[in-house]
Amino acid sequence: NQTTPEALSELYKLFAFYIKYYPAKEKIDNKKDVINSAVAYISENLNNPELSVDNISAYLGIHRTTLYRQFTENLNVSPKDYILNRRMHLAWPLLNKTDYSINDIAASLGFSNQMYFCRVFKAKTGITPTQYRKKSRMKK
């Protein structure tokens, strides 16, 4: 079982191809870089209903437990709650200043359905999006 120079040459070409077109992700070691990269990824994908802690950790090339630990240590919030909080901060002005339907607002913020959006909104604010909209418009 002897390897010929031609076979070895082809093997090296194959390795070169994979290195060029499928480079390994650069490992992020610095905690601040992990947080900054995660926050940037979340910002870019906030309206995507498929955004999840698993997606973020896969993108960063780290375990979801590591991501969770770094978020809680540096931002005092879990990655999931960070995403929900960001979505809520975008929901408030949409409810205040537009006439978009609750369903359209939910979809634009990456919620998979209106009911989930309403449940999260009420858990965060104590009132439903409809109640929030009415209350904020009464103040004007």
Short mmCIF file of N, CA, C and O in Angstrom, two decimals:
data_model
loop_
_atom_site.label_atom_id
_atom_site.label_comp_id
_atom_site.label_asym_id
_atom_site.label_seq_id
_atom_site.Cartn_x
_atom_site.Cartn_y
_atom_site.Cartn_z
N ASN A 1 0.84 -1.19 0.00
CA ASN A 1 0.00 0.00 0.00
C ASN A 1 0.88 1.24 0.00
O ASN A 1 1.10 1.86 1.03
N GLN A 2 1.36 1.61 -1.17
CA GLN A 2 2.28 2.73 -1.29
C GLN A 2 1.58 3.90 -1.96
O GLN A 2 0.86 3.73 -2.95
N THR A 3 1.76 5.12 -1.41
CA THR A 3 1.15 6.31 -1.96
C THR A 3 2.01 6.84 -3.09
O THR A 3 3.21 7.07 -2.90
N THR A 4 1.41 7.08 -4.23
CA THR A 4 2.16 7.60 -5.37
C THR A 4 2.28 9.11 -5.24
O THR A 4 1.44 9.77 -4.61
N PRO A 5 3.31 9.68 -5.86
CA PRO A 5 3.46 11.15 -5.82
C PRO A 5 2.25 11.87 -6.42
O PRO A 5 1.85 12.93 -5.94
N GLU A 6 1.63 11.26 -7.45
CA GLU A 6 0.47 11.88 -8.08
C GLU A 6 -0.72 11.92 -7.10
O GLU A 6 -1.43 12.92 -7.01
N ALA A 7 -0.92 10.82 -6.38
CA ALA A 7 -2.02 10.77 -5.41
C ALA A 7 -1.78 11.76 -4.28
O ALA A 7 -2.71 12.44 -3.83
N LEU A 8 -0.54 11.85 -3.82
CA LEU A 8 -0.19 12.79 -2.76
C LEU A 8 -0.40 14.23 -3.23
O LEU A 8 -0.92 15.07 -2.50
N SER A 9 -0.04 14.49 -4.48
CA SER A 9 -0.23 15.82 -5.05
C SER A 9 -1.71 16.18 -5.09
O SER A 9 -2.10 17.30 -4.75
N GLU A 10 -2.54 15.25 -5.51
CA GLU A 10 -3.99 15.48 -5.55
C GLU A 10 -4.56 15.71 -4.15
O GLU A 10 -5.44 16.54 -3.95
N LEU A 11 -4.04 14.98 -3.18
CA LEU A 11 -4.49 15.14 -1.80
C LEU A 11 -4.14 16.54 -1.29
O LEU A 11 -4.97 17.20 -0.66
N TYR A 12 -2.93 17.02 -1.60
CA TYR A 12 -2.53 18.37 -1.19
C TYR A 12 -3.40 19.44 -1.87
O TYR A 12 -3.77 20.43 -1.25
N LYS A 13 -3.76 19.21 -3.13
CA LYS A 13 -4.65 20.15 -3.83
C LYS A 13 -6.01 20.20 -3.15
O LYS A 13 -6.62 21.26 -3.01
N LEU A 14 -6.50 19.03 -2.75
CA LEU A 14 -7.78 18.96 -2.07
C LEU A 14 -7.73 19.71 -0.74
O LEU A 14 -8.63 20.49 -0.41
N PHE A 15 -6.65 19.51 0.03
CA PHE A 15 -6.49 20.25 1.29
C PHE A 15 -6.43 21.75 1.04
O PHE A 15 -7.05 22.54 1.75
N ALA A 16 -5.69 22.17 0.02
CA ALA A 16 -5.58 23.59 -0.30
C ALA A 16 -6.94 24.18 -0.66
O ALA A 16 -7.28 25.30 -0.25
N PHE A 17 -7.74 23.42 -1.41
CA PHE A 17 -9.08 23.86 -1.76
C PHE A 17 -9.92 24.10 -0.52
O PHE A 17 -10.58 25.13 -0.37
N TYR A 18 -9.91 23.13 0.40
CA TYR A 18 -10.72 23.27 1.61
C TYR A 18 -10.24 24.40 2.50
O TYR A 18 -11.04 25.11 3.11
N ILE A 19 -8.95 24.59 2.58
CA ILE A 19 -8.42 25.68 3.40
C ILE A 19 -8.83 27.03 2.81
O ILE A 19 -9.20 27.96 3.52
N LYS A 20 -8.80 27.12 1.48
CA LYS A 20 -9.14 28.39 0.82
C LYS A 20 -10.63 28.71 0.90
O LYS A 20 -11.03 29.82 1.21
N TYR A 21 -11.47 27.72 0.61
CA TYR A 21 -12.90 27.98 0.49
C TYR A 21 -13.71 27.66 1.75
O TYR A 21 -14.87 28.05 1.84
N TYR A 22 -13.14 26.96 2.67
CA TYR A 22 -13.83 26.62 3.93
C TYR A 22 -12.91 26.87 5.12
O TYR A 22 -12.58 25.95 5.84
N PRO A 23 -12.50 28.14 5.31
CA PRO A 23 -11.57 28.40 6.41
C PRO A 23 -12.24 28.19 7.76
O PRO A 23 -13.46 28.37 7.90
N ALA A 24 -11.46 27.79 8.73
CA ALA A 24 -11.98 27.62 10.08
C ALA A 24 -12.36 28.98 10.63
O ALA A 24 -11.72 29.99 10.33
N LYS A 25 -13.43 29.02 11.40
CA LYS A 25 -13.82 30.27 12.03
C LYS A 25 -12.73 30.66 13.03
O LYS A 25 -12.18 29.81 13.71
N GLU A 26 -12.49 31.95 13.08
CA GLU A 26 -11.51 32.44 14.04
C GLU A 26 -12.11 32.30 15.43
O GLU A 26 -13.22 32.77 15.69
N LYS A 27 -11.41 31.64 16.29
CA LYS A 27 -11.93 31.42 17.64
C LYS A 27 -11.88 32.73 18.41
O LYS A 27 -10.90 33.43 18.39
N ILE A 28 -12.98 33.04 19.06
CA ILE A 28 -13.07 34.26 19.83
C ILE A 28 -12.77 33.92 21.29
O ILE A 28 -13.49 33.15 21.91
N ASP A 29 -11.69 34.46 21.80
CA ASP A 29 -11.29 34.15 23.16
C ASP A 29 -11.64 35.27 24.14
O ASP A 29 -11.99 35.03 25.27
N ASN A 30 -11.54 36.48 23.69
CA ASN A 30 -11.78 37.62 24.55
C ASN A 30 -13.27 37.74 24.87
O ASN A 30 -14.11 37.75 23.98
N LYS A 31 -13.59 37.84 26.15
CA LYS A 31 -15.00 37.91 26.56
C LYS A 31 -15.71 39.12 25.95
O LYS A 31 -16.86 39.02 25.54
N LYS A 32 -15.02 40.24 25.88
CA LYS A 32 -15.63 41.44 25.30
C LYS A 32 -15.93 41.23 23.82
O LYS A 32 -16.95 41.67 23.31
N ASP A 33 -15.02 40.53 23.12
CA ASP A 33 -15.24 40.24 21.71
C ASP A 33 -16.45 39.32 21.53
O ASP A 33 -17.21 39.47 20.58
N VAL A 34 -16.62 38.36 22.43
CA VAL A 34 -17.77 37.46 22.35
C VAL A 34 -19.05 38.27 22.51
O VAL A 34 -19.98 38.14 21.70
N ILE A 35 -19.09 39.12 23.51
CA ILE A 35 -20.29 39.93 23.75
C ILE A 35 -20.54 40.87 22.58
O ILE A 35 -21.66 40.96 22.08
N ASN A 36 -19.50 41.58 22.13
CA ASN A 36 -19.66 42.51 21.01
C ASN A 36 -20.12 41.79 19.75
O ASN A 36 -21.00 42.29 19.04
N SER A 37 -19.54 40.65 19.46
CA SER A 37 -19.93 39.89 18.27
C SER A 37 -21.36 39.37 18.41
O SER A 37 -22.13 39.40 17.44
N ALA A 38 -21.72 38.91 19.59
CA ALA A 38 -23.08 38.41 19.82
C ALA A 38 -24.10 39.54 19.67
O ALA A 38 -25.14 39.36 19.03
N VAL A 39 -23.81 40.68 20.26
CA VAL A 39 -24.72 41.82 20.19
C VAL A 39 -24.87 42.29 18.74
O VAL A 39 -25.99 42.59 18.30
N ALA A 40 -23.78 42.32 18.00
CA ALA A 40 -23.85 42.71 16.58
C ALA A 40 -24.69 41.71 15.80
O ALA A 40 -25.54 42.10 14.98
N TYR A 41 -24.49 40.43 16.05
CA TYR A 41 -25.25 39.39 15.36
C TYR A 41 -26.74 39.50 15.69
O TYR A 41 -27.59 39.40 14.81
N ILE A 42 -27.03 39.75 16.96
CA ILE A 42 -28.43 39.92 17.38
C ILE A 42 -29.05 41.12 16.68
O ILE A 42 -30.17 41.05 16.16
N SER A 43 -28.33 42.24 16.64
CA SER A 43 -28.84 43.44 15.99
C SER A 43 -29.15 43.21 14.52
O SER A 43 -30.17 43.67 14.02
N GLU A 44 -28.28 42.47 13.85
CA GLU A 44 -28.48 42.19 12.43
C GLU A 44 -29.62 41.22 12.17
O GLU A 44 -30.19 41.20 11.08
N ASN A 45 -29.96 40.39 13.16
CA ASN A 45 -30.95 39.34 12.96
C ASN A 45 -32.18 39.48 13.85
O ASN A 45 -32.95 38.53 13.98
N LEU A 46 -32.36 40.64 14.45
CA LEU A 46 -33.42 40.83 15.44
C LEU A 46 -34.81 40.57 14.86
O LEU A 46 -35.68 40.06 15.56
N ASN A 47 -35.01 40.87 13.60
CA ASN A 47 -36.34 40.67 13.00
C ASN A 47 -36.52 39.26 12.44
O ASN A 47 -37.56 38.96 11.87
N ASN A 48 -35.55 38.40 12.63
CA ASN A 48 -35.62 37.02 12.14
C ASN A 48 -36.24 36.13 13.21
O ASN A 48 -35.68 35.98 14.29
N PRO A 49 -37.38 35.50 12.91
CA PRO A 49 -38.00 34.63 13.91
C PRO A 49 -37.16 33.40 14.26
O PRO A 49 -37.38 32.77 15.28
N GLU A 50 -36.17 33.09 13.43
CA GLU A 50 -35.30 31.93 13.69
C GLU A 50 -34.12 32.28 14.62
O GLU A 50 -33.35 31.40 14.97
N LEU A 51 -34.00 33.54 15.00
CA LEU A 51 -32.92 33.95 15.90
C LEU A 51 -33.06 33.21 17.22
O LEU A 51 -34.13 33.22 17.83
N SER A 52 -31.98 32.55 17.64
CA SER A 52 -32.02 31.80 18.90
C SER A 52 -30.63 31.78 19.52
O SER A 52 -29.63 32.11 18.86
N VAL A 53 -30.59 31.37 20.75
CA VAL A 53 -29.30 31.24 21.45
C VAL A 53 -28.43 30.21 20.72
O VAL A 53 -27.22 30.41 20.58
N ASP A 54 -29.04 29.15 20.23
CA ASP A 54 -28.29 28.14 19.47
C ASP A 54 -27.66 28.74 18.21
O ASP A 54 -26.51 28.45 17.89
N ASN A 55 -28.42 29.58 17.48
CA ASN A 55 -27.88 30.22 16.28
C ASN A 55 -26.70 31.12 16.61
O ASN A 55 -25.70 31.13 15.90
N ILE A 56 -26.84 31.88 17.68
CA ILE A 56 -25.79 32.82 18.07
C ILE A 56 -24.53 32.06 18.47
O ILE A 56 -23.43 32.38 18.01
N SER A 57 -24.68 31.04 19.30
CA SER A 57 -23.51 30.28 19.75
C SER A 57 -22.86 29.55 18.58
O SER A 57 -21.63 29.48 18.50
N ALA A 58 -23.65 29.03 17.64
CA ALA A 58 -23.08 28.37 16.46
C ALA A 58 -22.31 29.38 15.61
O ALA A 58 -21.21 29.09 15.12
N TYR A 59 -22.87 30.56 15.42
CA TYR A 59 -22.22 31.61 14.65
C TYR A 59 -20.87 31.98 15.27
O TYR A 59 -19.89 32.17 14.56
N LEU A 60 -20.85 32.08 16.60
CA LEU A 60 -19.62 32.47 17.30
C LEU A 60 -18.65 31.31 17.48
O LEU A 60 -17.49 31.53 17.83
N GLY A 61 -19.14 30.09 17.29
CA GLY A 61 -18.28 28.92 17.47
C GLY A 61 -17.99 28.61 18.93
O GLY A 61 -16.92 28.12 19.26
N ILE A 62 -18.96 28.93 19.79
CA ILE A 62 -18.81 28.63 21.22
C ILE A 62 -20.04 27.86 21.69
O ILE A 62 -21.08 27.87 21.03
N HIS A 63 -19.91 27.23 22.82
CA HIS A 63 -21.03 26.47 23.38
C HIS A 63 -22.06 27.44 23.94
O HIS A 63 -21.73 28.51 24.45
N ARG A 64 -23.33 27.06 23.88
CA ARG A 64 -24.40 27.94 24.36
C ARG A 64 -24.26 28.24 25.85
O ARG A 64 -24.64 29.31 26.31
N THR A 65 -23.69 27.31 26.61
CA THR A 65 -23.47 27.55 28.04
C THR A 65 -22.43 28.65 28.25
O THR A 65 -22.58 29.50 29.13
N THR A 66 -21.41 28.66 27.42
CA THR A 66 -20.38 29.70 27.48
C THR A 66 -21.00 31.05 27.14
O THR A 66 -20.73 32.06 27.81
N LEU A 67 -21.82 31.08 26.11
CA LEU A 67 -22.50 32.32 25.73
C LEU A 67 -23.38 32.82 26.87
O LEU A 67 -23.34 34.00 27.23
N TYR A 68 -24.15 31.92 27.46
CA TYR A 68 -25.02 32.28 28.58
C TYR A 68 -24.20 32.86 29.74
O TYR A 68 -24.52 33.92 30.29
N ARG A 69 -23.11 32.18 30.09
CA ARG A 69 -22.28 32.62 31.21
C ARG A 69 -21.69 34.01 30.94
O ARG A 69 -21.69 34.89 31.80
N GLN A 70 -21.22 34.22 29.72
CA GLN A 70 -20.60 35.51 29.41
C GLN A 70 -21.64 36.64 29.37
O GLN A 70 -21.35 37.76 29.79
N PHE A 71 -22.83 36.34 28.90
CA PHE A 71 -23.89 37.36 28.92
C PHE A 71 -24.25 37.72 30.35
O PHE A 71 -24.36 38.90 30.69
N THR A 72 -24.47 36.72 31.19
CA THR A 72 -24.89 37.01 32.56
C THR A 72 -23.78 37.70 33.35
O THR A 72 -24.07 38.57 34.16
N GLU A 73 -22.53 37.35 33.09
CA GLU A 73 -21.42 38.00 33.79
C GLU A 73 -21.22 39.44 33.35
O GLU A 73 -20.89 40.30 34.16
N ASN A 74 -21.39 39.71 32.06
CA ASN A 74 -21.08 41.04 31.52
C ASN A 74 -22.28 41.96 31.37
O ASN A 74 -22.14 43.17 31.46
N LEU A 75 -23.46 41.39 31.11
CA LEU A 75 -24.64 42.22 30.88
C LEU A 75 -25.74 42.00 31.91
O LEU A 75 -26.79 42.64 31.84
N ASN A 76 -25.51 41.08 32.82
CA ASN A 76 -26.48 40.75 33.88
C ASN A 76 -27.83 40.31 33.33
O ASN A 76 -28.88 40.57 33.93
N VAL A 77 -27.83 39.66 32.18
CA VAL A 77 -29.05 39.18 31.56
C VAL A 77 -28.68 37.99 30.67
O VAL A 77 -27.57 37.92 30.16
N SER A 78 -29.61 37.05 30.51
CA SER A 78 -29.36 35.91 29.63
C SER A 78 -29.45 36.36 28.18
O SER A 78 -30.08 37.38 27.88
N PRO A 79 -28.87 35.61 27.26
CA PRO A 79 -28.99 35.98 25.85
C PRO A 79 -30.44 36.05 25.38
O PRO A 79 -30.83 36.96 24.65
N LYS A 80 -31.26 35.11 25.83
CA LYS A 80 -32.68 35.09 25.44
C LYS A 80 -33.38 36.35 25.93
O LYS A 80 -34.12 36.99 25.19
N ASP A 81 -33.15 36.72 27.19
CA ASP A 81 -33.78 37.92 27.73
C ASP A 81 -33.24 39.18 27.06
O ASP A 81 -33.98 40.15 26.86
N TYR A 82 -31.96 39.16 26.68
CA TYR A 82 -31.39 40.30 25.96
C TYR A 82 -32.13 40.51 24.64
O TYR A 82 -32.51 41.62 24.30
N ILE A 83 -32.36 39.42 23.92
CA ILE A 83 -33.09 39.49 22.64
C ILE A 83 -34.50 40.03 22.88
O ILE A 83 -34.96 40.94 22.17
N LEU A 84 -35.20 39.48 23.86
CA LEU A 84 -36.57 39.94 24.15
C LEU A 84 -36.60 41.40 24.57
O LEU A 84 -37.49 42.15 24.14
N ASN A 85 -35.64 41.81 25.38
CA ASN A 85 -35.58 43.21 25.81
C ASN A 85 -35.36 44.15 24.62
O ASN A 85 -35.99 45.21 24.53
N ARG A 86 -34.46 43.77 23.72
CA ARG A 86 -34.21 44.58 22.52
C ARG A 86 -35.48 44.69 21.68
O ARG A 86 -35.83 45.76 21.19
N ARG A 87 -36.18 43.58 21.53
CA ARG A 87 -37.41 43.59 20.75
C ARG A 87 -38.47 44.47 21.41
O ARG A 87 -39.21 45.19 20.73
N MET A 88 -38.54 44.43 22.74
CA MET A 88 -39.52 45.26 23.45
C MET A 88 -39.20 46.75 23.27
O MET A 88 -40.11 47.57 23.08
N HIS A 89 -37.93 47.10 23.33
CA HIS A 89 -37.55 48.51 23.16
C HIS A 89 -37.90 49.03 21.77
O HIS A 89 -38.18 50.22 21.60
N LEU A 90 -37.94 48.14 20.80
CA LEU A 90 -38.37 48.53 19.46
C LEU A 90 -39.89 48.53 19.33
O LEU A 90 -40.45 49.26 18.51
N ALA A 91 -40.56 47.72 20.14
CA ALA A 91 -42.02 47.63 20.07
C ALA A 91 -42.69 48.90 20.59
O ALA A 91 -43.69 49.35 20.02
N TRP A 92 -42.17 49.48 21.65
CA TRP A 92 -42.82 50.63 22.27
C TRP A 92 -43.05 51.78 21.29
O TRP A 92 -44.17 52.27 21.17
N PRO A 93 -42.02 52.25 20.57
CA PRO A 93 -42.30 53.35 19.63
C PRO A 93 -43.22 52.94 18.48
O PRO A 93 -44.00 53.77 17.99
N LEU A 94 -43.15 51.68 18.06
CA LEU A 94 -44.05 51.23 17.00
C LEU A 94 -45.51 51.26 17.47
O LEU A 94 -46.40 51.62 16.71
N LEU A 95 -45.73 50.91 18.71
CA LEU A 95 -47.09 50.96 19.26
C LEU A 95 -47.54 52.40 19.49
O LEU A 95 -48.70 52.73 19.31
N ASN A 96 -46.61 53.26 19.90
CA ASN A 96 -46.92 54.67 20.20
C ASN A 96 -47.17 55.49 18.95
O ASN A 96 -48.09 56.30 18.91
N LYS A 97 -46.33 55.32 17.95
CA LYS A 97 -46.28 56.29 16.86
C LYS A 97 -46.79 55.78 15.52
O LYS A 97 -46.74 56.51 14.55
N THR A 98 -47.22 54.53 15.46
CA THR A 98 -47.73 54.02 14.18
C THR A 98 -49.12 53.43 14.38
O THR A 98 -49.56 53.21 15.50
N ASP A 99 -49.75 53.16 13.27
CA ASP A 99 -51.05 52.49 13.29
C ASP A 99 -50.93 51.05 12.79
O ASP A 99 -51.93 50.43 12.43
N TYR A 100 -49.70 50.54 12.76
CA TYR A 100 -49.51 49.16 12.32
C TYR A 100 -50.27 48.22 13.25
O TYR A 100 -50.40 48.48 14.45
N SER A 101 -50.76 47.15 12.69
CA SER A 101 -51.48 46.17 13.51
C SER A 101 -50.50 45.50 14.47
O SER A 101 -49.28 45.46 14.23
N ILE A 102 -51.03 44.96 15.55
CA ILE A 102 -50.20 44.24 16.51
C ILE A 102 -49.52 43.06 15.82
O ILE A 102 -48.34 42.80 16.06
N ASN A 103 -50.21 42.41 14.94
CA ASN A 103 -49.65 41.28 14.20
C ASN A 103 -48.46 41.73 13.34
O ASN A 103 -47.43 41.06 13.30
N ASP A 104 -48.60 42.87 12.64
CA ASP A 104 -47.51 43.38 11.81
C ASP A 104 -46.30 43.79 12.66
O ASP A 104 -45.16 43.56 12.27
N ILE A 105 -46.56 44.39 13.79
CA ILE A 105 -45.46 44.79 14.69
C ILE A 105 -44.75 43.54 15.19
O ILE A 105 -43.52 43.48 15.18
N ALA A 106 -45.51 42.56 15.61
CA ALA A 106 -44.91 41.30 16.09
C ALA A 106 -44.03 40.68 15.03
O ALA A 106 -42.89 40.28 15.29
N ALA A 107 -44.55 40.60 13.81
CA ALA A 107 -43.78 40.00 12.70
C ALA A 107 -42.53 40.81 12.39
O ALA A 107 -41.46 40.23 12.16
N SER A 108 -42.63 42.14 12.42
CA SER A 108 -41.47 42.98 12.10
C SER A 108 -40.38 42.88 13.15
O SER A 108 -39.21 43.17 12.87
N LEU A 109 -40.75 42.46 14.36
CA LEU A 109 -39.78 42.32 15.44
C LEU A 109 -39.24 40.89 15.58
O LEU A 109 -38.49 40.60 16.49
N GLY A 110 -39.66 40.01 14.68
CA GLY A 110 -39.13 38.66 14.70
C GLY A 110 -39.89 37.68 15.57
O GLY A 110 -39.39 36.59 15.84
N PHE A 111 -41.07 38.06 16.01
CA PHE A 111 -41.88 37.12 16.79
C PHE A 111 -42.60 36.19 15.82
O PHE A 111 -43.13 36.64 14.81
N SER A 112 -42.61 34.93 16.15
CA SER A 112 -43.20 33.94 15.24
C SER A 112 -44.72 34.07 15.15
O SER A 112 -45.31 33.69 14.15
N ASN A 113 -45.34 34.61 16.19
CA ASN A 113 -46.79 34.86 16.12
C ASN A 113 -47.19 35.95 17.10
O ASN A 113 -46.47 36.27 18.04
N GLN A 114 -48.36 36.50 16.85
CA GLN A 114 -48.88 37.62 17.64
C GLN A 114 -49.11 37.23 19.10
O GLN A 114 -48.86 38.03 20.00
N MET A 115 -49.60 36.03 19.33
CA MET A 115 -49.90 35.60 20.70
C MET A 115 -48.64 35.57 21.57
O MET A 115 -48.66 36.00 22.72
N TYR A 116 -47.54 35.07 21.00
CA TYR A 116 -46.29 35.02 21.75
C TYR A 116 -45.80 36.44 22.04
O TYR A 116 -45.37 36.75 23.15
N PHE A 117 -45.89 37.33 21.05
CA PHE A 117 -45.52 38.71 21.25
C PHE A 117 -46.33 39.33 22.38
O PHE A 117 -45.78 39.98 23.28
N CYS A 118 -47.64 39.12 22.36
CA CYS A 118 -48.51 39.69 23.40
C CYS A 118 -48.17 39.14 24.78
O CYS A 118 -48.14 39.88 25.76
N ARG A 119 -47.88 37.85 24.83
CA ARG A 119 -47.53 37.22 26.12
C ARG A 119 -46.22 37.80 26.66
O ARG A 119 -46.11 38.15 27.84
N VAL A 120 -45.22 37.93 25.80
CA VAL A 120 -43.93 38.50 26.23
C VAL A 120 -44.09 39.95 26.62
O VAL A 120 -43.57 40.40 27.64
N PHE A 121 -44.84 40.70 25.81
CA PHE A 121 -45.06 42.12 26.09
C PHE A 121 -45.72 42.31 27.46
O PHE A 121 -45.28 43.13 28.26
N LYS A 122 -46.74 41.52 27.73
CA LYS A 122 -47.44 41.63 29.01
C LYS A 122 -46.54 41.22 30.17
O LYS A 122 -46.56 41.84 31.24
N ALA A 123 -45.71 40.21 29.97
CA ALA A 123 -44.79 39.78 31.02
C ALA A 123 -43.77 40.87 31.34
O ALA A 123 -43.38 41.06 32.49
N LYS A 124 -43.35 41.62 30.31
CA LYS A 124 -42.34 42.67 30.51
C LYS A 124 -42.94 43.97 31.02
O LYS A 124 -42.29 44.70 31.76
N THR A 125 -44.18 44.29 30.62
CA THR A 125 -44.75 45.60 30.96
C THR A 125 -45.92 45.54 31.93
O THR A 125 -46.29 46.56 32.51
N GLY A 126 -46.55 44.39 32.04
CA GLY A 126 -47.72 44.26 32.91
C GLY A 126 -49.03 44.54 32.21
O GLY A 126 -50.10 44.38 32.80
N ILE A 127 -48.97 44.99 30.95
CA ILE A 127 -50.19 45.24 30.18
C ILE A 127 -50.00 44.69 28.77
O ILE A 127 -48.88 44.44 28.33
N THR A 128 -51.11 44.53 28.06
CA THR A 128 -51.05 44.01 26.69
C THR A 128 -50.61 45.12 25.73
O THR A 128 -50.69 46.31 26.07
N PRO A 129 -50.16 44.78 24.54
CA PRO A 129 -49.80 45.81 23.56
C PRO A 129 -50.97 46.75 23.24
O PRO A 129 -50.76 47.96 23.10
N THR A 130 -52.17 46.21 23.15
CA THR A 130 -53.35 47.04 22.87
C THR A 130 -53.59 48.03 24.01
O THR A 130 -53.84 49.22 23.77
N GLN A 131 -53.49 47.56 25.26
CA GLN A 131 -53.65 48.45 26.41
C GLN A 131 -52.55 49.51 26.43
O GLN A 131 -52.82 50.68 26.71
N TYR A 132 -51.34 49.12 26.11
CA TYR A 132 -50.21 50.06 26.08
C TYR A 132 -50.47 51.14 25.02
O TYR A 132 -50.26 52.33 25.29
N ARG A 133 -50.93 50.72 23.85
CA ARG A 133 -51.20 51.67 22.77
C ARG A 133 -52.28 52.65 23.19
O ARG A 133 -52.14 53.86 23.00
N LYS A 134 -53.37 52.16 23.76
CA LYS A 134 -54.46 53.04 24.19
C LYS A 134 -53.98 54.01 25.26
O LYS A 134 -54.28 55.22 25.22
N LYS A 135 -53.24 53.49 26.23
CA LYS A 135 -52.75 54.32 27.33
C LYS A 135 -51.81 55.41 26.82
O LYS A 135 -51.91 56.56 27.24
N SER A 136 -50.90 55.07 25.92
CA SER A 136 -49.96 56.05 25.42
C SER A 136 -50.63 57.11 24.55
O SER A 136 -50.23 58.26 24.55
N ARG A 137 -51.69 56.73 23.87
CA ARG A 137 -52.40 57.70 23.02
C ARG A 137 -53.30 58.61 23.84
O ARG A 137 -53.58 59.74 23.43
N MET A 138 -53.75 58.14 24.99
CA MET A 138 -54.57 58.98 25.88
C MET A 138 -53.72 60.09 26.49
O MET A 138 -54.22 61.18 26.76
N LYS A 139 -52.42 59.85 26.66
CA LYS A 139 -51.53 60.85 27.23
C LYS A 139 -51.26 62.01 26.27
O LYS A 139 -50.90 63.09 26.70
N LYS A 140 -51.43 61.76 24.98
CA LYS A 140 -51.11 62.80 23.98
C LYS A 140 -52.11 63.89 23.92
O LYS A 140 -53.20 63.96 24.09
#
